[in-house]
Coordinates of C-alpha atoms and ligand atoms in Angstrom, one line a residue:
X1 CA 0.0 0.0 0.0
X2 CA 1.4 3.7 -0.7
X3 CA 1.5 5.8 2.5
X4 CA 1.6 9.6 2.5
X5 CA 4.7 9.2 4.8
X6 CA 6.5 7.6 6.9
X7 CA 6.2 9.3 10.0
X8 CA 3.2 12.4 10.1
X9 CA 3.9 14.5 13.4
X10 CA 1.0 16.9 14.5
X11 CA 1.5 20.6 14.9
X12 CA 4.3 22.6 13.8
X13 CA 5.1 24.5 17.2
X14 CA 8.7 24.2 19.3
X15 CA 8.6 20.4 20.3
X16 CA 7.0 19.6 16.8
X17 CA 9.3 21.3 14.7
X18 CA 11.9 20.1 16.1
X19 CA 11.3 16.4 16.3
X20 CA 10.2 16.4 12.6
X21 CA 13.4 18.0 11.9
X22 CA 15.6 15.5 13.5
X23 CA 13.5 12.2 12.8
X24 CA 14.3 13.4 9.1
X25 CA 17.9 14.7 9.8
X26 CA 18.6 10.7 11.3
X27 CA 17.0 9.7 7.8
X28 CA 14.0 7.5 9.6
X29 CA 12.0 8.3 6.2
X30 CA 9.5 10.4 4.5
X31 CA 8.3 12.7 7.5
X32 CA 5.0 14.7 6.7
X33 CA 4.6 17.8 9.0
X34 CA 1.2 19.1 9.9
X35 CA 0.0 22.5 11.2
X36 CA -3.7 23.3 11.9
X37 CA -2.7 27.7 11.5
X38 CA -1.0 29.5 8.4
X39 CA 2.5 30.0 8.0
X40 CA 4.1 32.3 10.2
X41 CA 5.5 34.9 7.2
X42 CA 3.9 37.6 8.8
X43 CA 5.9 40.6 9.6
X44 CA 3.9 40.8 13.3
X45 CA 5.5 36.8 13.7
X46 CA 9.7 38.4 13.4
X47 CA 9.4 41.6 15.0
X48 CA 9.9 40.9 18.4
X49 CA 7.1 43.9 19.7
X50 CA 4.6 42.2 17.2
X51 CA 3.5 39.7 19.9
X52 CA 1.0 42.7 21.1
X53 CA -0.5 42.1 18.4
X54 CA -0.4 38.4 18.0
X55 CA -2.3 37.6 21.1
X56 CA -5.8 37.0 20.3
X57 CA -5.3 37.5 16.4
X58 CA -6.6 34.7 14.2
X59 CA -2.5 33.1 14.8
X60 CA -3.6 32.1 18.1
X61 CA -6.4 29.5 19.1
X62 CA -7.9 31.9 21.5
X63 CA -8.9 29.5 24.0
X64 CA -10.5 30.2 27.1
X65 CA -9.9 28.3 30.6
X66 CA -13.5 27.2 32.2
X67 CA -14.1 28.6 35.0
X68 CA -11.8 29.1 37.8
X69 CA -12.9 28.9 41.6
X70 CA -9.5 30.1 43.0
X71 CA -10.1 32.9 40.7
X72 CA -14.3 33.5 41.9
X73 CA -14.9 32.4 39.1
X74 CA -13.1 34.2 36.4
X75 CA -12.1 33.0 33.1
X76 CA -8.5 33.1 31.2
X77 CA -7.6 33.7 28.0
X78 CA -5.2 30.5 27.2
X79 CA -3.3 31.7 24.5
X80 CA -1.2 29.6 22.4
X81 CA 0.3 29.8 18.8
X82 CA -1.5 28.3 15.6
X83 CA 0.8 29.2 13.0
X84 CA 4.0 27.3 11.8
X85 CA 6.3 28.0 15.2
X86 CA 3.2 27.4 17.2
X87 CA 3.4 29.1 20.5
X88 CA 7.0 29.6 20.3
X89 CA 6.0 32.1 17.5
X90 CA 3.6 34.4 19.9
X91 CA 5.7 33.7 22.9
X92 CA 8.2 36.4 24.1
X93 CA 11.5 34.3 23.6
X94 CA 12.2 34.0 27.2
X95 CA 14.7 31.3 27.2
X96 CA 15.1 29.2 30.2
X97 CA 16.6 25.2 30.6
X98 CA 15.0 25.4 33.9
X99 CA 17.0 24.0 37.4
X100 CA 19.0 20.9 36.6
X101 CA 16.7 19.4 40.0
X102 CA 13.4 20.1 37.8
X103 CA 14.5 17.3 35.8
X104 CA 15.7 14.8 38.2
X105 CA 13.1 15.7 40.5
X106 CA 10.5 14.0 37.5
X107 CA 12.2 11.0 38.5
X108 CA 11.2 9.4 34.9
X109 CA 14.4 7.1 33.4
X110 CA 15.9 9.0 30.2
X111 CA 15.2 12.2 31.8
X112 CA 17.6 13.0 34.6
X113 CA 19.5 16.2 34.5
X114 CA 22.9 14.5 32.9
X115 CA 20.1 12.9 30.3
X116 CA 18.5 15.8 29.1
X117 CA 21.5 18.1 28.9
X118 CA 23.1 17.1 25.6
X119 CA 19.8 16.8 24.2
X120 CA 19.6 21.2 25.7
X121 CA 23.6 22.1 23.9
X122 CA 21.9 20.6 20.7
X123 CA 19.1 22.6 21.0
X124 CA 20.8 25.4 21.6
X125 CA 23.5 25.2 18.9
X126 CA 21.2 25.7 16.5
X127 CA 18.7 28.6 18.7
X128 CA 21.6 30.2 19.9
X129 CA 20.0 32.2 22.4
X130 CA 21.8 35.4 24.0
X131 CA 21.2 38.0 26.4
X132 CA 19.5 40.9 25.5
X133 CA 21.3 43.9 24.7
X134 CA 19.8 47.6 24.5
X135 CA 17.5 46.8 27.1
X136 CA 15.5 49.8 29.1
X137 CA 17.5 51.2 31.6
X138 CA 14.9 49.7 34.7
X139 CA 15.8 46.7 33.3
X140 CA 19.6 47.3 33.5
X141 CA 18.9 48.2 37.0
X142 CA 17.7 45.2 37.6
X143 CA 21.2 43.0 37.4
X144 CA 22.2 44.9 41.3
X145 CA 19.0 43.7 42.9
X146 CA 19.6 40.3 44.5
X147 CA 23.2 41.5 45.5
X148 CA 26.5 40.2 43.6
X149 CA 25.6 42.1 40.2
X150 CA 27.5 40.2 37.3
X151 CA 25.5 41.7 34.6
X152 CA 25.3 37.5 33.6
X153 CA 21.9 36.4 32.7
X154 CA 19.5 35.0 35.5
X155 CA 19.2 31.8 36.7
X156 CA 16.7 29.7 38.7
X157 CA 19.2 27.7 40.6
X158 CA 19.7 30.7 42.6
X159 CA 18.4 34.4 43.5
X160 CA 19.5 36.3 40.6
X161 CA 18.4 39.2 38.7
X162 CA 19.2 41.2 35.8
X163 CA 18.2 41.1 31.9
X164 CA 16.9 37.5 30.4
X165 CA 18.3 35.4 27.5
X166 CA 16.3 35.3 24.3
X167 CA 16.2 33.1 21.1
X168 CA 16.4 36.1 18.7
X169 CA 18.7 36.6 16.0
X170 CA 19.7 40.0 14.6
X171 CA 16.8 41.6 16.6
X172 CA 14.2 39.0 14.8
X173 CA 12.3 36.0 16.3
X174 CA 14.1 32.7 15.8
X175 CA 11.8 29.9 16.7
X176 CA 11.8 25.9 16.2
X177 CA 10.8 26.6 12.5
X178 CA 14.0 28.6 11.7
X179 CA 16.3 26.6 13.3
X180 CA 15.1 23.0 12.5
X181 CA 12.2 23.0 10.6
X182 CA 13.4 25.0 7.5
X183 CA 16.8 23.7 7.0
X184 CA 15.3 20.0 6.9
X185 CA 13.1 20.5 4.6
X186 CA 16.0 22.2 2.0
X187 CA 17.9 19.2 3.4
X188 CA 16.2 16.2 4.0
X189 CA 12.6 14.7 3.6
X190 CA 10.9 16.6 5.1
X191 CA 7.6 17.7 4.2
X192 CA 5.0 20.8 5.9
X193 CA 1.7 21.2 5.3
X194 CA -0.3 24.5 6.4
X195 CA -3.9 24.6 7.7
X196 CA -4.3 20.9 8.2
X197 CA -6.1 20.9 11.4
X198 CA -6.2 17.2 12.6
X199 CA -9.2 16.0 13.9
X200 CA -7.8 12.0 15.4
X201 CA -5.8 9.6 14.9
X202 CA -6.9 5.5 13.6
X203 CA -5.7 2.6 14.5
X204 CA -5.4 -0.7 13.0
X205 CA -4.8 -3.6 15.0
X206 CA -3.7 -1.1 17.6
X207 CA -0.8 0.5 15.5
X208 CA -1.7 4.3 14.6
X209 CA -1.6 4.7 10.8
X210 CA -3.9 7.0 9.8
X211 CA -4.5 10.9 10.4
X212 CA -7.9 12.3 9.8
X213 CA -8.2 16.0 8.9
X214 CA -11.3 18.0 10.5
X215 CA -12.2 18.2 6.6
X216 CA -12.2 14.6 6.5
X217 CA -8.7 14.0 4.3
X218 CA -6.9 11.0 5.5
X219 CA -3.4 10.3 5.7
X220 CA -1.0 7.1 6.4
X221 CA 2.1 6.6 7.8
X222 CA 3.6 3.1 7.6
X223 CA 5.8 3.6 10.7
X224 CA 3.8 6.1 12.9
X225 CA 2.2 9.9 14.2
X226 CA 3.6 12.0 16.7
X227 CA 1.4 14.3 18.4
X228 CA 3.2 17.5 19.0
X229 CA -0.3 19.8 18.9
X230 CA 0.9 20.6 22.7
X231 CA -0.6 20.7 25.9
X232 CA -4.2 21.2 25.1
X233 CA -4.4 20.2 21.3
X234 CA -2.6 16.6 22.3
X235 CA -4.9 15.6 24.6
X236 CA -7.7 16.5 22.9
X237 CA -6.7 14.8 19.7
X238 CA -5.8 11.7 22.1
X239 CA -9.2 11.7 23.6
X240 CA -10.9 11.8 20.4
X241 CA -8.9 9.1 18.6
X242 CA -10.4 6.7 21.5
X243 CA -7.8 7.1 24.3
X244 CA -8.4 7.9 27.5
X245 CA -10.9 8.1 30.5
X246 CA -13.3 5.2 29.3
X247 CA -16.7 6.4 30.7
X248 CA -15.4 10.2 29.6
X249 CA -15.0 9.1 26.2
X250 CA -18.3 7.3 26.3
X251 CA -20.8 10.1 27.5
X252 CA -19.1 12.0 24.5
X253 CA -20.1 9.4 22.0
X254 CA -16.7 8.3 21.7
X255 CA -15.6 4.3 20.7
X256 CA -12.8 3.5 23.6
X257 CA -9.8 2.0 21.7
X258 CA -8.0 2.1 24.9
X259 CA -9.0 3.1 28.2
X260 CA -6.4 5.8 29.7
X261 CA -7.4 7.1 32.9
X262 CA -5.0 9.7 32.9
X263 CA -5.1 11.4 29.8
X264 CA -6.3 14.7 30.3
X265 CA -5.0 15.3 34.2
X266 CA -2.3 16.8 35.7
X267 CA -2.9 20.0 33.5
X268 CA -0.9 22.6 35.3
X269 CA 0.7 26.7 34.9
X270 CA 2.4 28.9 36.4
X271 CA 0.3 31.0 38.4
X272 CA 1.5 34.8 38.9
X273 CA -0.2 37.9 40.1
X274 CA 1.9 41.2 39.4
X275 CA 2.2 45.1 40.1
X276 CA 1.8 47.9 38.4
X277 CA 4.2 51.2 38.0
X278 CA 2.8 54.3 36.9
X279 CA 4.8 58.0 36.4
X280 CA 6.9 60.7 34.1
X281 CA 9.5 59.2 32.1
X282 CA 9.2 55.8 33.4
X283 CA 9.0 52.7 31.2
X284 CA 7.9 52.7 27.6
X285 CA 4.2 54.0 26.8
X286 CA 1.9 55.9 24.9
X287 CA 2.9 59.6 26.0
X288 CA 3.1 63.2 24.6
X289 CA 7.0 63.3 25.2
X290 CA 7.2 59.5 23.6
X291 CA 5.5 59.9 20.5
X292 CA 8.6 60.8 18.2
X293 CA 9.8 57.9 19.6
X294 CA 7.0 55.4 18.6
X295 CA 6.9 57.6 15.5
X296 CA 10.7 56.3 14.7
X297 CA 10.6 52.8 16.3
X298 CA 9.9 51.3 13.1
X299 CA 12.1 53.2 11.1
X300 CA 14.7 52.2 13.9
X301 CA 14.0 48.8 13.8
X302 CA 13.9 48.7 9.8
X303 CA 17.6 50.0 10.0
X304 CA 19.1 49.1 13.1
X305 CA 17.0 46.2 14.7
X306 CA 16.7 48.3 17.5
X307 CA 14.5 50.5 20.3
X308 CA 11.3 49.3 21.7
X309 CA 10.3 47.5 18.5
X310 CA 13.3 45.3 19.1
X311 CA 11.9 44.1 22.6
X312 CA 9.7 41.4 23.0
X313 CA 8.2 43.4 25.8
X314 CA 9.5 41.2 28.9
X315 CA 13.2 42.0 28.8
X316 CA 14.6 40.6 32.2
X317 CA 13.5 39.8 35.7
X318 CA 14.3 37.3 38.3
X319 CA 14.5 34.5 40.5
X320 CA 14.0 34.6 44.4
X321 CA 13.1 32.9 47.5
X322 CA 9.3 34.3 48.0
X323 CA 9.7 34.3 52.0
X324 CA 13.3 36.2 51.7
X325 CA 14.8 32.5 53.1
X326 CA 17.9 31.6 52.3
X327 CA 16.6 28.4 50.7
X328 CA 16.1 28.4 46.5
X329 CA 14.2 30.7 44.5
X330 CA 10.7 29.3 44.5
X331 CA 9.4 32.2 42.6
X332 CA 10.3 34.2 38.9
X333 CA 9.4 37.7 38.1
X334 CA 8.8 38.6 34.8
X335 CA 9.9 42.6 34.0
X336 CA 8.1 44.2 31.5
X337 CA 9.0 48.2 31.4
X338 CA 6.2 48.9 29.6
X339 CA 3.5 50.7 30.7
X340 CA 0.6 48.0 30.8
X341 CA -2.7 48.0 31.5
X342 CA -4.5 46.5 34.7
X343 CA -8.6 47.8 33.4
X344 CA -9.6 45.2 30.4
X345 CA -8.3 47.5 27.8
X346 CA -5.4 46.6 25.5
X347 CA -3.8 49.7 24.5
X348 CA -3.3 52.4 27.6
X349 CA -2.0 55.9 27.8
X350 CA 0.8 56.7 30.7
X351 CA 4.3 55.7 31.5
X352 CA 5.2 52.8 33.6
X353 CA 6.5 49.2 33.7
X354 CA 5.0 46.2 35.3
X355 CA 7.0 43.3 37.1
X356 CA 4.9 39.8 37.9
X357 CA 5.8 36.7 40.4
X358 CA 5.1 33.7 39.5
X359 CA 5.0 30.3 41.3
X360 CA 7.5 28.2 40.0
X361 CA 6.5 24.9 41.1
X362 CA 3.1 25.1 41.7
X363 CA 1.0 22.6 43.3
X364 CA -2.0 23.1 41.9
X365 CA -3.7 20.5 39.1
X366 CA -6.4 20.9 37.1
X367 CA -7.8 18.7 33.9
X368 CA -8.3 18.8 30.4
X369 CA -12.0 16.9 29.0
X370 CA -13.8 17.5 25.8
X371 CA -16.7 19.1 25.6
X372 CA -17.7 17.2 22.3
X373 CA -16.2 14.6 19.8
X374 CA -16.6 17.7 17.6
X375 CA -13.1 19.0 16.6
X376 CA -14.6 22.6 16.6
X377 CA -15.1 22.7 19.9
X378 CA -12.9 23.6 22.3
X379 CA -12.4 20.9 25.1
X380 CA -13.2 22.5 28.9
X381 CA -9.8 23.6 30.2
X382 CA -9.5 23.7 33.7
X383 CA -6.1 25.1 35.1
X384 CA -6.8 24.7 38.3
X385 CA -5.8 27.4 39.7
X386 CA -5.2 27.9 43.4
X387 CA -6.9 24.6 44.0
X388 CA -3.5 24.3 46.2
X389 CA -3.7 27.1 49.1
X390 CA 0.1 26.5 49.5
X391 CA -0.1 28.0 45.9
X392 CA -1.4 31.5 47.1
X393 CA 0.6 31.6 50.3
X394 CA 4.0 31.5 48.1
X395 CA 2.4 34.1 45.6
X396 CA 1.1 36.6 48.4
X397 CA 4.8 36.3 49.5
X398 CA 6.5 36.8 47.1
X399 CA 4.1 39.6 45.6
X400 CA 5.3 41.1 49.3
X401 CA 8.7 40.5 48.5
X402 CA 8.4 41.8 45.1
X403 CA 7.2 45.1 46.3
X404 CA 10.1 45.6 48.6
X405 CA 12.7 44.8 45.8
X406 CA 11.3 47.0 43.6
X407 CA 11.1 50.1 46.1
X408 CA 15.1 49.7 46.8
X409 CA 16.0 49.1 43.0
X410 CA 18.2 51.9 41.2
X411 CA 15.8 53.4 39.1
X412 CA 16.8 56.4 39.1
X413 CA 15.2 59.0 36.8
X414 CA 12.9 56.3 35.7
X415 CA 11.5 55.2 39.5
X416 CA 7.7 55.5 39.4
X417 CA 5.2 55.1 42.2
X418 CA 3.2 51.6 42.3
X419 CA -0.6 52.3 40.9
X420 CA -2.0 49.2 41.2
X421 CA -3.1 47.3 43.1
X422 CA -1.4 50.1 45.0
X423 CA 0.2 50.6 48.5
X424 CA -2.2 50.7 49.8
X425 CA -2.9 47.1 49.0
X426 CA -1.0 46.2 51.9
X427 CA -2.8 43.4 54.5
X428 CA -2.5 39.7 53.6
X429 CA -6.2 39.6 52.9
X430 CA -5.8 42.4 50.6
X431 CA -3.5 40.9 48.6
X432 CA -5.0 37.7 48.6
X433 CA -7.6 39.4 47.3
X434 CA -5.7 41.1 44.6
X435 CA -4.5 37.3 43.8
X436 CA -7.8 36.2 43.2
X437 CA -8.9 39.1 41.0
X438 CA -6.4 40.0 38.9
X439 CA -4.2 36.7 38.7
X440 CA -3.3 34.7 35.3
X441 CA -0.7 32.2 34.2
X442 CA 2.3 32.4 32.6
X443 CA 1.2 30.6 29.7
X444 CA 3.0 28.1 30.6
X445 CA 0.4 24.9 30.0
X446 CA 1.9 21.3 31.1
X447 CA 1.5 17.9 32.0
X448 CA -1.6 16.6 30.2
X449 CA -0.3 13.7 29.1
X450 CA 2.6 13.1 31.8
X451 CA 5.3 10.7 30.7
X452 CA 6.2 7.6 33.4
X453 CA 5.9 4.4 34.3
X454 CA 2.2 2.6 35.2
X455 CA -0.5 4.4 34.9
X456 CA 1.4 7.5 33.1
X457 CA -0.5 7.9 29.5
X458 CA 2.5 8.1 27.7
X459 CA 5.9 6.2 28.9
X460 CA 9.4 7.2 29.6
X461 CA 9.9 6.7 25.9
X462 CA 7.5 9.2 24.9
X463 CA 4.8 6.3 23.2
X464 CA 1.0 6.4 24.4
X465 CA 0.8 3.6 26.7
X466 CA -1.3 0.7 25.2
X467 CA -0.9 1.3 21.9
X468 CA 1.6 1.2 19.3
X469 CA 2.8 3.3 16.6
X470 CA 1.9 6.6 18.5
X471 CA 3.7 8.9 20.4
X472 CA 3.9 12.2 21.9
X473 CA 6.5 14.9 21.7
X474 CA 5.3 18.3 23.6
X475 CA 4.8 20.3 26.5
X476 CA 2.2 18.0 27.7
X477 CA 4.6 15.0 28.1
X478 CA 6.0 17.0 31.3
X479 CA 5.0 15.3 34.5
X480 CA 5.6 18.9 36.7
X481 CA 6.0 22.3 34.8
X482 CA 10.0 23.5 35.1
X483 CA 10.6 25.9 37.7
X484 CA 10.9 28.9 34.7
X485 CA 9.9 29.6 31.1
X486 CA 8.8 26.1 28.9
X487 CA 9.7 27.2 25.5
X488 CA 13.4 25.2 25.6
X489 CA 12.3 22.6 28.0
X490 CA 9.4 21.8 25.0
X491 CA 12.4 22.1 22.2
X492 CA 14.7 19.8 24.2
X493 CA 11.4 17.4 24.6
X494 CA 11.1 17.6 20.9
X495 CA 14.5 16.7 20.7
X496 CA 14.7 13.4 22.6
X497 CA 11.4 12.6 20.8
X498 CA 13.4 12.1 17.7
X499 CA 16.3 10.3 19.6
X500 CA 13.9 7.4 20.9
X501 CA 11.6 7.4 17.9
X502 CA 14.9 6.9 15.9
X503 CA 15.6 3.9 17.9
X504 CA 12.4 2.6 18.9
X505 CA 10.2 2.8 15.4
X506 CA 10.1 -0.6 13.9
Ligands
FAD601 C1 1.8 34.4 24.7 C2 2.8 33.4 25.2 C3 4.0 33.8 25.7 C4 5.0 32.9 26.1 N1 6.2 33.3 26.5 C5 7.2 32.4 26.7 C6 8.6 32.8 26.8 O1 8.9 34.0 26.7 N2 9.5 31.9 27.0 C7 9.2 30.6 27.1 O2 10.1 29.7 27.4 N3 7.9 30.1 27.0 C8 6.9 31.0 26.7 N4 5.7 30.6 26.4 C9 5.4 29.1 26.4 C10 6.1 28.4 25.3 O3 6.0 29.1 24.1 C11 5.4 27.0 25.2 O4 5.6 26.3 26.4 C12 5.9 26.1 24.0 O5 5.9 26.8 22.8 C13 5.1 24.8 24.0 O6 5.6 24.1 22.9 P1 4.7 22.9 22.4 O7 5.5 22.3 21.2 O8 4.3 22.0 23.5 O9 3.4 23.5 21.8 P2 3.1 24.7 20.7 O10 4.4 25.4 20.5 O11 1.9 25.4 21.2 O12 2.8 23.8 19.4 C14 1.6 23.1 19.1 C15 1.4 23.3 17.6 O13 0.4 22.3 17.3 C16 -0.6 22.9 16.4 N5 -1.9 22.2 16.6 C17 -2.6 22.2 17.7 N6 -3.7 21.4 17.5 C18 -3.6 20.9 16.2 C19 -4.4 20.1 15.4 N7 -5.6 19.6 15.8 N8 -4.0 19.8 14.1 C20 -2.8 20.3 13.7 N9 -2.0 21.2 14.4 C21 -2.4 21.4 15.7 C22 -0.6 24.4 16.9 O14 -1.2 25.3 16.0 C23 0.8 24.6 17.2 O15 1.5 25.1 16.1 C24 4.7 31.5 26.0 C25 3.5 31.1 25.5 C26 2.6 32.0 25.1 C27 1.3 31.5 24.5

């Protein structure tokens, strides 16, 4: 029989890209790439600013999270990429390994520390990322705050601060897709395909081999399908194709071709809750005395690559211990110095910059279900938020702690006084309060379909448990969300992926 391919992996994003790249690279076969969104040509996708305007555009899938009850009840956007780069080309290039005890603390063979590491230098060979340059001058600031100022990058292993690393290249976003995805397919065989939104996966005699598009086009691959649609598009694609929670799968009028209890669980984020700077010559904003400036950004950024086109709006931050401890950091802050807004509206007027904590190992679970066997539907996405109450203790600390770093850091000129939720914010209830009105995620999605031994959906070697011919290469594979940023800890997934796969395909 003549198959489309040899291998079809699912969603062009940073795992995706990556393990398509390589599992043609190693020369496993014909390997058929599929991406539900359009190609990521668009100017908005390499300017490094543009991802103001990517979030909620028709490049991202514009989810929403149900309901959250650590939140009363409010809803989140879930953003996430649908375009060739996939979130990794709306994200804002925040590179982070994570702590080397992240890794052995998943306890999962193949993925200790000393396991993943070469699998990280190969990533990053090709990524290259660097530490920004020409950042604003709060953000310079930033490198004396946590004492012994290097000017190195932050790390999470221990209380550091100062200006982030990015994957950018020449002031333009460099994602999965320029580093892997286009070079293999000059190089090797591999194929892409645009807006082919996968609707599940078939089996015969329990091996996957076919792909079915929401359109109804099918596709086979004599050797297997990787799902790298990420941490909500896997499971949902999982759960449709007949795998997972049995009596789940039923009420949705779903055939069980294996019963998985856990497929959909163990969704997780980083919860964070922030503050809000407002005054003259501050951060970046929409001002009288800035609007040459924004008038000229482009211009600059045509010729130069530079000025606050060039930043992809979080520039640097850091790592602490919420409780001022001496123990590890157990929270990040994000530092945006731009002024942002904290009322519902997505362009503001004013000065200021904004700096967020968020929880780096949260505790917290929620659960991914459909909603329908429709593939139009969005499934119910429950983060969980706060479910945990350690969860808000370590936030309301470190929002605390946050406060007091940021009155004693050398701001100078550009020092501005905290608008919201505002000083006086002040009690713990308060700011428990403020927690539960005003706090998000990170963005940060994980551990759908955790990878691990037993019940674990998907095993150390990245296959869905109880089938064959099918395995998973994303976010959603992690079995607890790295203590910072997941945009390299999904590459390096996507990396391994190809490593076993390589091995393992028959
Ligand atoms: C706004 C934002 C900012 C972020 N900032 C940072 C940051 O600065 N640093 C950082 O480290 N991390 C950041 N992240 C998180 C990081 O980008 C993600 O963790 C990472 O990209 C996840 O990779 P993935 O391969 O698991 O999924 P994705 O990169 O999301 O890839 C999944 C791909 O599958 C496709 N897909 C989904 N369903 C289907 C289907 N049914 N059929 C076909 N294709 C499908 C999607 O369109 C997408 O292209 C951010 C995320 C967002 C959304």
């Amino acid at each position: 029989m003549t198959t489309d391919a040899d291998f079809i992996v699912v969603g062009a994003g940073s795992a995706g890209c990556i393990a398509a790249a390589e599992l043609a690279r190693r020369g496993c076969g014909r390997v058929l790439l599929l991406e539900a969104g359009p190609s990521d040509g668009h100017p908005l996708v390499k300017i490094p600013f543009g991802l103001a305007w990517l979030m909620g555009s028709k490049r991202d899938w514009r989810f929403k999270s149900a309901p959250q009850k650590g939140l009363g009840g409010r809803q989140l956007n879930v953003h996430r990429g649908r375009m060739l780069g996939g979130s990794g080309a709306i994200n804002s290039m925040v590179w982070f390994r994570g702590r080397r005890d992240d890794f052995d603390g998943w306890n999962v063979p193949g993925w200790a520390w000393r396991d993943v590491e070469p699998a990280f230098e190969a990533v990053e060979e090709k990524l290259q990322p660097k530490q920004m340059t020409g950042v604003h001058p709060l953000v310079e600031a930033l490198s004396g705050l946590l004492g012994g100022n290097t000017n190195a990058a932050p790390t999470p292993e221990y209380e550091t601060a100062g200006a982030f690393r990015f994957n950018m290249r020449n002031g333009r976003r460099w994602s999965a897709a320029d580093a892997f995805m286009r070079p293999a397919q000059d190089a090797h065989d591999l194929k892409v395909r645009t807006g082919s939104e996968v609707d599940r996966i078939e089996f015969a005699d329990g091996r996957a081999n076919r792909v079915v598009l929401i359109d109804g086009t099918k596709l086979t691959a004599s050797k297997g399908v990787i799902l790298s649609a990420g941490s909500i598009g896997s499971p949902a694609i999982l759960m449709r194709s007949g795998v997972g929670p049995a009596a789940h799968l039923q009420e949705m009028g779903i055939s069980v071709t294996h019963a998985s209890d856990e497929v959909g669980e163990n969704l997780h984020d980083h919860p964070a809750a922030g503050l809000h700077y407002v005054g003259p010559e501050s951060g970046y904003g929409l001002t009288l005395s800035q609007l040459p400036a924004w008038m000229l950004a482009p211009f600059r950024y045509l010729f130069t690559r530079k000025g606050r086109f060039a930043s992809p709006t979080v520039e640097g931050g850091a790592f602490f211990n919420a409780r001022g401890e001496a123990g590890e950091p157990d929270v990040q802050c994000h530092f945006i110095p731009f002024m942002m807004d904290w009322k519902g509206s997505r362009f503001t007027t004013g000065s200021g910059y904004f700096a967020d904590v968020c929880v780096c190992r949260p505790k917290s679970r929620g659960r991914l279900r459909l909603t329908s066997a429709d593939p139009n539907v969005s499934p119910d996405i429950d983060l969980g938020l706060f479910n945990d109450p350690d969860d808000v203790e370590t936030l309301l600390a470190g929002l605390k702690r946050l406060r007091a770093l940021m009155s004693t850091a050398a701001f100078g000129k550009h020092r501005a006084p905290e608008a919201f939720p505002g000083p006086e914010v002040s009690s713990d209830e308060a700011l428990r309060q403020h927690i539960k009105n005003h706090g998000a995620t990170a963005y940060h999605p994980v551990g759908t379909l955790r990878m691990g031994d037993g019940t674990a959906p998907v095993t150390p070697r990245l296959s869905v448990a109880g089938v064959s011919g099918l395995w998973v290469a994303d976010a959603s594979v992690m079995p607890a969300v790295t203590s910072a940023n997941t945009n390299a800890p999904s590459m390096m997934i996507g990396y391994r992926a190809a490593e076993f796969i390589s091995e393992d395909a028959g």
